[in-house]
One Martini backbone bead per residue (centre of mass of N, CA, C, O) as a GRO file, in nm:
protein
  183
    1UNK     BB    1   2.710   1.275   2.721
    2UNK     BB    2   2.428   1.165   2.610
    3UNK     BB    3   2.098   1.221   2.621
    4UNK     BB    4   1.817   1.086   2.724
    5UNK     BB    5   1.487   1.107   2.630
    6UNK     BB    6   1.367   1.101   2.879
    7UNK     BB    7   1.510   1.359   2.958
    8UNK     BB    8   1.412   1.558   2.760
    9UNK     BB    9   1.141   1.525   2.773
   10UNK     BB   10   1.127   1.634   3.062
   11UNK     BB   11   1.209   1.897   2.969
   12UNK     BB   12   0.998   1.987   2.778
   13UNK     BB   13   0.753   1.959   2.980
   14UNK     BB   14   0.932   2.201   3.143
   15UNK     BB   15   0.998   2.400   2.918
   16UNK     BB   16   1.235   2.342   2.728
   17UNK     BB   17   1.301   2.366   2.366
   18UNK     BB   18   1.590   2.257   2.342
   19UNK     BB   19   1.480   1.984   2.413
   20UNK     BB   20   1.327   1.961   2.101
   21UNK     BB   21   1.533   1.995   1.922
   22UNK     BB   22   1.711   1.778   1.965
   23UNK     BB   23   1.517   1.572   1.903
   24UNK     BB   24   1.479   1.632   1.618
   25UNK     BB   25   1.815   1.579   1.544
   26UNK     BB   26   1.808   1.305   1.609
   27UNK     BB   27   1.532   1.204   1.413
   28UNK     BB   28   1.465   1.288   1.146
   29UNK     BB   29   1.598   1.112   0.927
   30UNK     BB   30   1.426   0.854   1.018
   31UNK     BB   31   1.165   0.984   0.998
   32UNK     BB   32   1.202   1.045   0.679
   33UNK     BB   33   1.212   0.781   0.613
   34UNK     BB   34   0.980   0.665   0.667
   35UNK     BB   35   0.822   0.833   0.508
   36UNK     BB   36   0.947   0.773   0.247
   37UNK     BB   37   0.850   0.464   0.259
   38UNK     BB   38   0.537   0.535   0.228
   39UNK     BB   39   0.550   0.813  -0.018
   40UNK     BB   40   0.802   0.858  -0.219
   41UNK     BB   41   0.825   1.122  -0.184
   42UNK     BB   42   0.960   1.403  -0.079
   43UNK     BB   43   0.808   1.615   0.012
   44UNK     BB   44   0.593   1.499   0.152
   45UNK     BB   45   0.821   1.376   0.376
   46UNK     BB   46   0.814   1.617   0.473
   47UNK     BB   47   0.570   1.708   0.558
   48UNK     BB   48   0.486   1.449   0.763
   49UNK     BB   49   0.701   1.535   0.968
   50UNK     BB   50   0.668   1.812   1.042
   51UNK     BB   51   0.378   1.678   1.126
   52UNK     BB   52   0.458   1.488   1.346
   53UNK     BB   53   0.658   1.720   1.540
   54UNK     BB   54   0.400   1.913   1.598
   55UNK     BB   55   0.230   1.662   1.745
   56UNK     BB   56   0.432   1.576   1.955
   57UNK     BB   57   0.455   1.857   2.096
   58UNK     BB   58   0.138   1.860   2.182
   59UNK     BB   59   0.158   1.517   2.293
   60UNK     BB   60   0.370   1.464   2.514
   61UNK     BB   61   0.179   1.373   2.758
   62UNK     BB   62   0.105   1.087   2.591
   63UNK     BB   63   0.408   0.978   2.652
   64UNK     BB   64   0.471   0.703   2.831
   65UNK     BB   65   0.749   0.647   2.674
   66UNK     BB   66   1.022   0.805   2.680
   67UNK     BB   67   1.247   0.634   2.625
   68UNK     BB   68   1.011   0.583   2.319
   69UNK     BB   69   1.042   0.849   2.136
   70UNK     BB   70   1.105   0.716   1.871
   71UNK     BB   71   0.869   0.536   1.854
   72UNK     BB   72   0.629   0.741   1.888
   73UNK     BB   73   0.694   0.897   1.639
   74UNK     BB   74   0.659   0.696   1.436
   75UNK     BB   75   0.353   0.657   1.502
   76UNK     BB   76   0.294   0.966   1.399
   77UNK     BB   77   0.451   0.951   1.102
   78UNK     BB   78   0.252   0.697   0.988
   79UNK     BB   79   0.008   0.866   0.989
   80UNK     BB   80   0.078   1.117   0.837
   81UNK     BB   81   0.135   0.959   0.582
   82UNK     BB   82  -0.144   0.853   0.550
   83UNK     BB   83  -0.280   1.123   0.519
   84UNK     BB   84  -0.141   1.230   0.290
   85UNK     BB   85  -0.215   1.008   0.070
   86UNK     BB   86  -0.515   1.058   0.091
   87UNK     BB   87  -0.431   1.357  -0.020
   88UNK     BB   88  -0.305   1.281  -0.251
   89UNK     BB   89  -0.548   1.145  -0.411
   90UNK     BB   90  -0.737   1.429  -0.438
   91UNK     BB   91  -0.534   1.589  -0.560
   92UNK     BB   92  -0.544   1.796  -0.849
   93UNK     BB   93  -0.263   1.792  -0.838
   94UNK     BB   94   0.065   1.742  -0.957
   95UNK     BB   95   0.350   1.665  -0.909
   96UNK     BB   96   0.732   1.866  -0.918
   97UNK     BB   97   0.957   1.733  -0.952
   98UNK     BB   98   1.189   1.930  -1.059
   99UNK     BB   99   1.178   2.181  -0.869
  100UNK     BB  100   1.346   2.069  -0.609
  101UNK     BB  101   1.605   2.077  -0.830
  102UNK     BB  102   1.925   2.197  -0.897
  103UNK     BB  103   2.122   2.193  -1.111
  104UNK     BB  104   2.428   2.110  -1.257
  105UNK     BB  105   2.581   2.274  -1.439
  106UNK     BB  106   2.853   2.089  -1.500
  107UNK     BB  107   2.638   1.838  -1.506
  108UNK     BB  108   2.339   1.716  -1.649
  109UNK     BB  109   2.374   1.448  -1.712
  110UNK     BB  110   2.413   1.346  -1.407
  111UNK     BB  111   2.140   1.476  -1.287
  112UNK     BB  112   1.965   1.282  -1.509
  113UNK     BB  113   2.090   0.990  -1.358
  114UNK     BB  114   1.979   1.052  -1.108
  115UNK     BB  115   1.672   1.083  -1.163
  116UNK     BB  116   1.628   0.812  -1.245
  117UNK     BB  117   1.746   0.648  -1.045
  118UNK     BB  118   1.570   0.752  -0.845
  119UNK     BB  119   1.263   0.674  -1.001
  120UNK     BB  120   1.372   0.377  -1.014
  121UNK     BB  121   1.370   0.317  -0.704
  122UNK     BB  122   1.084   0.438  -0.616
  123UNK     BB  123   0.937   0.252  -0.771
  124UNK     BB  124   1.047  -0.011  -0.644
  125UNK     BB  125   0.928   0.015  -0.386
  126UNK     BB  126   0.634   0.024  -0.403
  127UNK     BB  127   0.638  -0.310  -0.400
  128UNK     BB  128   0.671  -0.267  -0.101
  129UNK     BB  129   0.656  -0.285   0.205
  130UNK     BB  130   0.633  -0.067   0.457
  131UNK     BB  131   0.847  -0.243   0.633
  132UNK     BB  132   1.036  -0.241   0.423
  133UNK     BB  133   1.122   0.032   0.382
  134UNK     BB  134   1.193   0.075   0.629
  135UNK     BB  135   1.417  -0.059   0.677
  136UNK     BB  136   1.616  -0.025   0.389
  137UNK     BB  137   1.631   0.288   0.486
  138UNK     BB  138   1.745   0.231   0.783
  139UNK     BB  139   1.978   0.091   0.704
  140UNK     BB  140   2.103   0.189   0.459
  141UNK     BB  141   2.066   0.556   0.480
  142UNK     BB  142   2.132   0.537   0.822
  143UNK     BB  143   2.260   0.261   0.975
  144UNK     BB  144   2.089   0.062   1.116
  145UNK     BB  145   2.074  -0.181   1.292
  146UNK     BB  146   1.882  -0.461   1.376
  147UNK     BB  147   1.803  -0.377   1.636
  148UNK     BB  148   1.698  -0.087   1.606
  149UNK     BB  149   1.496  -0.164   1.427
  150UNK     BB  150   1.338  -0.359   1.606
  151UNK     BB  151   1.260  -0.143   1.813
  152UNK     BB  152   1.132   0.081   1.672
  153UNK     BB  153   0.915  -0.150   1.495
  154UNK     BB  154   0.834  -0.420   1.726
  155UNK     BB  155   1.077  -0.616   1.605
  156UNK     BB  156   1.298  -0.840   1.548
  157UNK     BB  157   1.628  -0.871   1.467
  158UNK     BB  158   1.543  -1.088   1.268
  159UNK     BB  159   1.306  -0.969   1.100
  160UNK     BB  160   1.481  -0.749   0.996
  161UNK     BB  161   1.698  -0.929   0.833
  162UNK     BB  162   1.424  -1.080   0.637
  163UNK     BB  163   1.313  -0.766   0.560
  164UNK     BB  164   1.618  -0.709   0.398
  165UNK     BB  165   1.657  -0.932   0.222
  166UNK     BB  166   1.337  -0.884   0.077
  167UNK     BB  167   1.399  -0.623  -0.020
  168UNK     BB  168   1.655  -0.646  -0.220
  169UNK     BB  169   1.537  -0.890  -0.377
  170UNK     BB  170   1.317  -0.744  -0.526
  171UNK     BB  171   1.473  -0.514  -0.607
  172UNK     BB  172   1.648  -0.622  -0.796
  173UNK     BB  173   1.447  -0.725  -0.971
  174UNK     BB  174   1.308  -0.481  -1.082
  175UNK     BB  175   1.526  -0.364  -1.182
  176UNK     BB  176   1.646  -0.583  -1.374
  177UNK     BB  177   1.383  -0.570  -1.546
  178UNK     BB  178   1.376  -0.225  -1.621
  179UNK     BB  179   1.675  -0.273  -1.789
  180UNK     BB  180   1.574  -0.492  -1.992
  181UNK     BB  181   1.343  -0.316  -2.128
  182UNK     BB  182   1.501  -0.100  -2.226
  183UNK     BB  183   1.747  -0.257  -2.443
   0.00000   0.00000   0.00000
């Protein structure tokens, strides 16, 4: 039986650390999802993720509902991402798309198509409101239910799939404008 988040959180508290590893590995892909629908870039949502880890570890006592350690995470990892975004306005460097992806020597040419495929697929989510990308993220690419979903943003999830159903429909929209703008 898997152990409960307000279990782990209170091992932690009693200074167990391998019950934060768990935490960690429990949520960082959803942690991740979140970030990466604010952020629109991966680095940085690797980076505000990393940091809002750190930050949730450092103020474990503050979390008041151990059992909705991943409710208080999430609003922890989107702080760090406005933090970010913040960061990313005023700094002076652009950020170095390709250095992150290693070529597949076999395939180059699929390579250029995902990378494509990612550019045009981010570029149409940053239309999307926060709350969309945050479910499209959690629905489409973690796998998580609309209860789920509304549990941990906080709405109903009758709300979750009104907020992925329009989502999904402004994203056919934008890609369909951007495809048909190409030809």
């Amino acid at each position: 039986m898997t152990e409960s988040d307000a279990a782990l959180v209170a091992r932690v508290r009693g200074g167990d650390g391998e019950a934060f590893g768990t935490l960690v590995q429990r949520h960082l892909r959803s942690a991740y999802a979140v970030a990466l629908a604010q952020l629109g870039e991966e680095a940085d949502a690797h980076d505000a993720v990393q940091d809002a880890f750190v930050t949730a570890l450092k103020r474990l006592e503050e979390c008041r509902k151990p059992d909705q350690f991943g409710s208080w995470l999430f609003s922890i990892v989107r702080n760090r991402a406005r933090d970010h975004r913040r960061y990313r306005a005023v700094r002076d460097a652009l950020p170095l798309d390709a250095a992150g992806e290693v070529a597949n020597r076999e395939s180059p040419l699929h390579d250029a198509e995902n990378a494509e495929l990612r550019r045009d697929l981010l570029g149409a989510m940053e239309g999307l409101t926060e709350l969309q990308r945050e479910v499209i993220l959690l629905y489409d690419f973690e796998g998580w239910s609309h209860k789920e979903i509304g549990d941990r943003l906080g709405i109903s999830d009758g709300s979750a799939r009104v907020h992925l159903f329009n989502a999904r429909r402004a994203l056919r929209e934008r890609l369909t404008e951007r495809h048909r703008e190409e030809q």
